[in-house]
Short mmCIF file of N, CA and C in Angstrom, two decimals:
data_model
loop_
_atom_site.label_atom_id
_atom_site.label_comp_id
_atom_site.label_asym_id
_atom_site.label_seq_id
_atom_site.Cartn_x
_atom_site.Cartn_y
_atom_site.Cartn_z
N MET A 148 -10.95 -11.82 -14.29
CA MET A 148 -10.04 -11.53 -13.68
C MET A 148 -9.29 -12.22 -15.15
N ASN A 149 -7.91 -11.60 -14.91
CA ASN A 149 -6.55 -11.37 -15.82
C ASN A 149 -5.45 -12.88 -15.67
N ASP A 150 -5.60 -12.84 -14.70
CA ASP A 150 -4.07 -13.90 -14.03
C ASP A 150 -4.47 -13.95 -12.64
N PRO A 151 -5.31 -15.54 -12.12
CA PRO A 151 -5.63 -16.10 -11.14
C PRO A 151 -3.72 -16.26 -10.06
N LYS A 152 -3.19 -15.95 -11.23
CA LYS A 152 -2.28 -17.28 -10.32
C LYS A 152 -1.34 -15.78 -9.83
N GLN A 153 -1.78 -14.70 -10.41
CA GLN A 153 -0.88 -13.43 -9.52
C GLN A 153 -1.96 -13.05 -8.49
N ALA A 154 -3.25 -13.18 -8.89
CA ALA A 154 -3.95 -13.23 -7.45
C ALA A 154 -3.87 -14.15 -6.32
N LEU A 155 -3.86 -15.04 -6.36
CA LEU A 155 -3.42 -16.60 -5.61
C LEU A 155 -1.44 -15.95 -4.95
N ASN A 156 -0.68 -15.51 -6.09
CA ASN A 156 0.83 -14.50 -4.53
C ASN A 156 0.21 -13.47 -3.83
N LYS A 157 -0.92 -12.51 -4.28
CA LYS A 157 -0.97 -11.14 -3.22
C LYS A 157 -2.00 -11.53 -2.65
N ILE A 158 -2.54 -12.28 -1.94
CA ILE A 158 -2.97 -13.01 -1.33
C ILE A 158 -2.43 -13.94 -0.63
N GLU A 159 -1.54 -14.99 -1.17
CA GLU A 159 0.51 -15.53 -0.17
C GLU A 159 0.62 -14.69 0.75
N ASP A 160 0.92 -13.15 0.02
CA ASP A 160 2.01 -11.76 0.68
C ASP A 160 1.47 -11.13 1.69
N LEU A 161 -0.48 -10.89 1.29
CA LEU A 161 -0.98 -10.46 2.03
C LEU A 161 -1.18 -11.44 3.61
N LEU A 162 -1.09 -12.38 3.27
CA LEU A 162 -2.07 -13.17 4.81
C LEU A 162 -0.07 -13.08 4.91
N SER A 163 1.02 -13.36 5.33
CA SER A 163 2.01 -13.40 5.45
C SER A 163 2.01 -11.76 5.97
N ALA A 164 2.12 -10.88 5.44
CA ALA A 164 2.28 -9.23 6.19
C ALA A 164 1.14 -9.03 7.04
N ALA A 165 0.10 -9.70 7.28
CA ALA A 165 -0.84 -9.58 8.23
C ALA A 165 -0.29 -10.00 9.27
N ARG A 166 0.45 -11.73 8.66
CA ARG A 166 0.35 -12.90 10.06
C ARG A 166 1.16 -11.65 11.28
N GLY A 167 2.19 -10.86 10.60
CA GLY A 167 3.10 -10.81 11.08
C GLY A 167 1.99 -9.25 12.38
N THR A 168 1.37 -8.60 12.05
CA THR A 168 1.01 -7.68 12.73
C THR A 168 -0.37 -7.19 13.66
N ASP A 169 -0.31 -6.53 14.63
CA ASP A 169 -1.61 -6.15 15.60
C ASP A 169 -2.56 -5.60 15.31
N ASP A 170 -2.75 -4.29 14.02
CA ASP A 170 -2.95 -3.41 13.77
C ASP A 170 -4.65 -3.58 13.61
N LEU A 171 -5.77 -3.40 14.06
CA LEU A 171 -6.49 -3.67 13.43
C LEU A 171 -6.93 -3.30 12.48
N PHE A 172 -6.38 -2.10 11.55
CA PHE A 172 -6.95 -1.37 10.64
C PHE A 172 -6.23 -2.20 9.43
N GLN A 173 -4.31 -2.89 9.30
CA GLN A 173 -4.04 -3.71 8.44
C GLN A 173 -4.74 -4.77 8.20
N ARG A 174 -5.14 -5.57 9.93
CA ARG A 174 -5.44 -6.68 9.14
C ARG A 174 -7.18 -6.13 8.96
N ALA A 175 -7.77 -5.28 8.31
CA ALA A 175 -8.82 -5.33 7.83
C ALA A 175 -8.74 -4.46 6.78
N ALA A 176 -7.56 -4.38 6.29
CA ALA A 176 -6.68 -3.79 4.61
C ALA A 176 -6.52 -4.92 4.16
N ALA A 177 -5.99 -6.11 4.81
CA ALA A 177 -5.77 -7.56 4.36
C ALA A 177 -6.76 -8.44 3.73
N PHE A 178 -8.19 -7.95 4.39
CA PHE A 178 -8.81 -9.05 4.84
C PHE A 178 -9.68 -8.53 3.42
N SER A 179 -10.03 -7.26 3.53
CA SER A 179 -10.66 -7.20 2.59
C SER A 179 -10.61 -7.01 0.96
N ALA A 180 -9.41 -7.02 0.72
CA ALA A 180 -8.40 -7.13 -0.40
C ALA A 180 -8.59 -8.92 -0.69
N ILE A 181 -7.81 -9.30 0.20
CA ILE A 181 -7.97 -11.03 0.14
C ILE A 181 -9.14 -11.79 0.39
N SER A 182 -10.44 -11.07 0.70
CA SER A 182 -12.22 -11.30 0.43
C SER A 182 -12.16 -10.51 -0.94
N ILE A 183 -12.10 -9.91 -1.88
CA ILE A 183 -11.94 -9.73 -3.36
C ILE A 183 -11.77 -10.53 -3.93
N LEU A 184 -10.11 -10.63 -3.14
CA LEU A 184 -9.24 -12.30 -4.90
C LEU A 184 -9.81 -12.94 -4.63
N VAL A 185 -10.77 -14.00 -3.84
CA VAL A 185 -10.71 -15.00 -3.52
C VAL A 185 -12.04 -14.94 -4.01
N LYS A 186 -13.31 -13.65 -4.06
CA LYS A 186 -14.42 -14.03 -4.74
C LYS A 186 -14.45 -13.94 -5.89
N GLY A 187 -13.40 -13.49 -6.49
CA GLY A 187 -12.23 -13.28 -8.54
C GLY A 187 -12.35 -14.64 -8.28
N LEU A 188 -11.31 -15.19 -8.12
CA LEU A 188 -10.95 -16.51 -7.99
C LEU A 188 -12.40 -17.90 -8.18
N GLY A 189 -12.80 -17.66 -7.03
CA GLY A 189 -13.93 -18.70 -7.13
C GLY A 189 -14.73 -18.76 -8.62
N ASP A 190 -15.23 -17.26 -8.67
CA ASP A 190 -15.39 -16.97 -10.17
C ASP A 190 -15.42 -17.61 -11.25
N TYR A 191 -14.31 -16.96 -11.49
CA TYR A 191 -12.82 -18.04 -12.60
C TYR A 191 -12.83 -19.44 -12.26
N LEU A 192 -12.51 -20.03 -11.60
CA LEU A 192 -12.89 -21.33 -11.27
C LEU A 192 -13.93 -22.35 -11.44
N GLU A 193 -15.04 -21.72 -10.34
CA GLU A 193 -16.48 -22.40 -11.07
C GLU A 193 -16.92 -22.45 -12.38
N GLU A 194 -16.37 -22.33 -13.30
CA GLU A 194 -16.13 -22.37 -14.46
C GLU A 194 -15.84 -23.03 -15.64
N ARG A 195 -14.15 -23.00 -14.90
CA ARG A 195 -13.68 -23.82 -15.35
C ARG A 195 -12.85 -25.40 -14.18
N ALA A 196 -13.01 -25.30 -13.40
CA ALA A 196 -12.62 -26.28 -12.89
C ALA A 196 -13.60 -25.50 -11.44
N PRO A 197 -15.02 -26.07 -11.46
CA PRO A 197 -15.67 -26.56 -10.73
C PRO A 197 -14.86 -27.31 -9.27
N TYR A 198 -15.00 -28.07 -9.45
CA TYR A 198 -13.35 -29.15 -8.37
C TYR A 198 -12.90 -28.41 -7.34
N ALA A 199 -11.98 -27.35 -7.79
CA ALA A 199 -11.93 -26.06 -7.32
C ALA A 199 -12.23 -25.79 -5.90
N GLY A 200 -13.84 -25.79 -5.93
CA GLY A 200 -14.20 -24.38 -4.62
C GLY A 200 -14.21 -25.25 -3.17
N GLU A 201 -13.75 -26.27 -3.50
CA GLU A 201 -13.46 -26.56 -1.61
C GLU A 201 -12.42 -26.09 -1.74
N ASN A 202 -11.34 -26.19 -1.91
CA ASN A 202 -10.28 -24.67 -2.06
C ASN A 202 -10.47 -23.84 -1.99
N ILE A 203 -11.50 -23.26 -2.71
CA ILE A 203 -11.61 -21.60 -1.76
C ILE A 203 -12.10 -21.18 -1.31
N GLU A 204 -13.41 -22.77 -1.23
CA GLU A 204 -14.06 -22.41 0.41
C GLU A 204 -12.86 -22.30 1.88
N ARG A 205 -11.64 -23.65 1.73
CA ARG A 205 -10.68 -23.53 2.26
C ARG A 205 -9.89 -22.03 2.76
N LEU A 206 -9.48 -21.45 1.10
CA LEU A 206 -9.08 -20.25 1.77
C LEU A 206 -9.59 -19.39 1.91
N ARG A 207 -10.84 -18.91 1.53
CA ARG A 207 -11.85 -17.91 2.66
C ARG A 207 -11.88 -18.30 3.65
N ALA A 208 -11.70 -19.85 4.19
CA ALA A 208 -13.00 -20.00 6.33
C ALA A 208 -10.66 -19.48 6.76
N HIS A 209 -10.18 -20.41 6.48
CA HIS A 209 -8.82 -19.96 6.79
C HIS A 209 -8.82 -18.49 7.00
N ALA A 210 -8.30 -18.07 5.97
CA ALA A 210 -7.85 -16.63 5.71
C ALA A 210 -8.82 -15.66 6.41
N SER A 211 -9.98 -15.81 6.84
CA SER A 211 -10.75 -14.99 7.69
C SER A 211 -10.53 -15.30 8.95
N SER A 212 -10.41 -17.00 9.36
CA SER A 212 -10.34 -17.18 10.97
C SER A 212 -8.98 -16.54 11.62
N MET A 213 -7.83 -16.75 10.20
CA MET A 213 -6.46 -15.98 10.75
C MET A 213 -6.24 -14.37 10.99
N LEU A 214 -7.22 -13.66 10.80
CA LEU A 214 -7.45 -12.67 10.06
C LEU A 214 -8.86 -11.97 11.46
N GLY A 215 -8.86 -12.86 11.99
CA GLY A 215 -10.18 -12.43 13.49
C GLY A 215 -11.30 -12.06 12.89
N TYR A 216 -12.21 -12.57 11.88
CA TYR A 216 -13.39 -12.20 11.02
C TYR A 216 -13.90 -13.06 11.04
N ASP A 217 -14.05 -14.54 11.92
CA ASP A 217 -14.17 -15.65 12.06
C ASP A 217 -13.63 -16.52 13.00
N VAL A 218 -14.31 -17.69 13.14
CA VAL A 218 -14.43 -17.74 15.55
C VAL A 218 -12.99 -19.10 14.62
N THR A 219 -12.51 -18.94 15.45
CA THR A 219 -11.08 -20.02 15.20
C THR A 219 -10.96 -21.24 15.61
N LEU A 220 -12.41 -21.69 16.14
CA LEU A 220 -12.25 -23.02 16.55
C LEU A 220 -10.65 -23.98 17.77
N GLY A 221 -10.96 -23.01 18.14
CA GLY A 221 -9.60 -23.46 18.90
C GLY A 221 -8.09 -23.36 18.58
N HIS A 222 -7.82 -23.14 17.18
CA HIS A 222 -7.04 -23.29 16.68
C HIS A 222 -5.89 -22.21 16.43
N SER A 223 -4.87 -21.93 16.73
CA SER A 223 -3.97 -20.92 16.70
C SER A 223 -3.74 -19.93 15.12
N THR A 224 -3.34 -18.79 15.33
CA THR A 224 -3.51 -18.12 13.94
C THR A 224 -2.52 -18.70 13.12
N GLU A 225 -1.30 -19.49 13.12
CA GLU A 225 -0.41 -19.97 12.60
C GLU A 225 -0.65 -20.92 12.44
N GLN A 226 -1.68 -22.12 12.50
CA GLN A 226 -2.65 -23.02 12.37
C GLN A 226 -3.12 -23.05 10.92
N HIS A 227 -4.27 -21.64 11.28
CA HIS A 227 -4.76 -20.79 10.45
C HIS A 227 -3.82 -20.52 9.38
N HIS A 228 -2.84 -20.03 9.19
CA HIS A 228 -2.13 -20.06 7.70
C HIS A 228 -1.69 -20.63 7.00
N VAL A 229 -0.88 -21.99 7.44
CA VAL A 229 -0.59 -22.82 7.18
C VAL A 229 -1.57 -23.77 6.50
N TRP A 230 -3.39 -23.87 6.96
CA TRP A 230 -3.96 -24.59 6.38
C TRP A 230 -5.09 -23.69 5.04
N ALA A 231 -4.60 -22.04 5.16
CA ALA A 231 -5.18 -21.42 4.43
C ALA A 231 -3.37 -21.54 2.71
N LEU A 232 -2.46 -21.02 3.48
CA LEU A 232 -1.32 -21.73 2.51
C LEU A 232 -1.71 -22.67 1.77
N SER A 233 -1.59 -24.53 2.72
CA SER A 233 -2.17 -25.84 1.99
C SER A 233 -3.26 -25.34 0.37
N ALA A 234 -4.17 -24.41 1.23
CA ALA A 234 -5.14 -24.25 0.01
C ALA A 234 -4.92 -23.72 -1.51
N ILE A 235 -4.12 -22.93 -1.10
CA ILE A 235 -3.21 -21.79 -2.22
C ILE A 235 -2.86 -22.82 -2.95
N SER A 236 -2.16 -24.07 -2.36
CA SER A 236 -1.36 -24.60 -3.26
C SER A 236 -1.97 -25.06 -3.66
N ALA A 237 -3.13 -25.73 -3.50
CA ALA A 237 -3.44 -26.77 -3.85
C ALA A 237 -4.58 -26.45 -4.69
N LEU A 238 -5.28 -24.69 -5.31
CA LEU A 238 -5.41 -23.69 -6.45
C LEU A 238 -3.92 -23.52 -7.06
N ASN A 239 -3.48 -23.33 -6.65
CA ASN A 239 -1.55 -23.67 -7.50
C ASN A 239 -1.99 -24.50 -9.04
N GLU A 240 -2.30 -25.83 -7.94
CA GLU A 240 -2.23 -26.83 -9.01
C GLU A 240 -3.19 -27.09 -9.91
N ALA A 241 -4.83 -26.41 -9.40
CA ALA A 241 -5.39 -26.42 -9.96
C ALA A 241 -5.78 -25.54 -11.56
N LEU A 242 -4.70 -24.99 -11.33
CA LEU A 242 -4.54 -23.58 -12.82
C LEU A 242 -3.41 -24.16 -13.19
N ASP A 243 -1.85 -24.78 -12.21
CA ASP A 243 -1.88 -26.20 -13.81
C ASP A 243 -1.86 -26.58 -15.01
N ARG A 244 -3.17 -27.22 -13.98
CA ARG A 244 -3.56 -28.67 -14.85
C ARG A 244 -4.95 -27.71 -15.63
N LEU A 245 -5.04 -26.70 -15.86
CA LEU A 245 -5.88 -25.84 -16.59
C LEU A 245 -5.47 -25.56 -17.92
N ASP A 246 -3.60 -25.12 -17.62
CA ASP A 246 -3.13 -24.68 -18.74
C ASP A 246 -2.36 -25.77 -19.06
N ARG A 247 -2.68 -26.65 -19.43
CA ARG A 247 -1.86 -28.10 -20.33
C ARG A 247 -2.39 -27.98 -20.79
#
């Protein structure tokens, strides 16, 4: 992965765009792209910041639930979106620490 910050920005953009649609195909496209980006981020951070693994899993789980590809456990799409954004914020902080 050349630019993990760009990947996080794209994930955030995709989550926001998918949040505003009920179109199954658009949600599937967002889920696919997000899954690939999260996998790449996980691989990148596994070597450099293994402590970030929990936030990778949080992002994966909440994005999946938000987009309808995992159970919601009774929480709203909006709540899963907020939790996914929280994981993105924590991952950005982990990347900032690596840059120091």
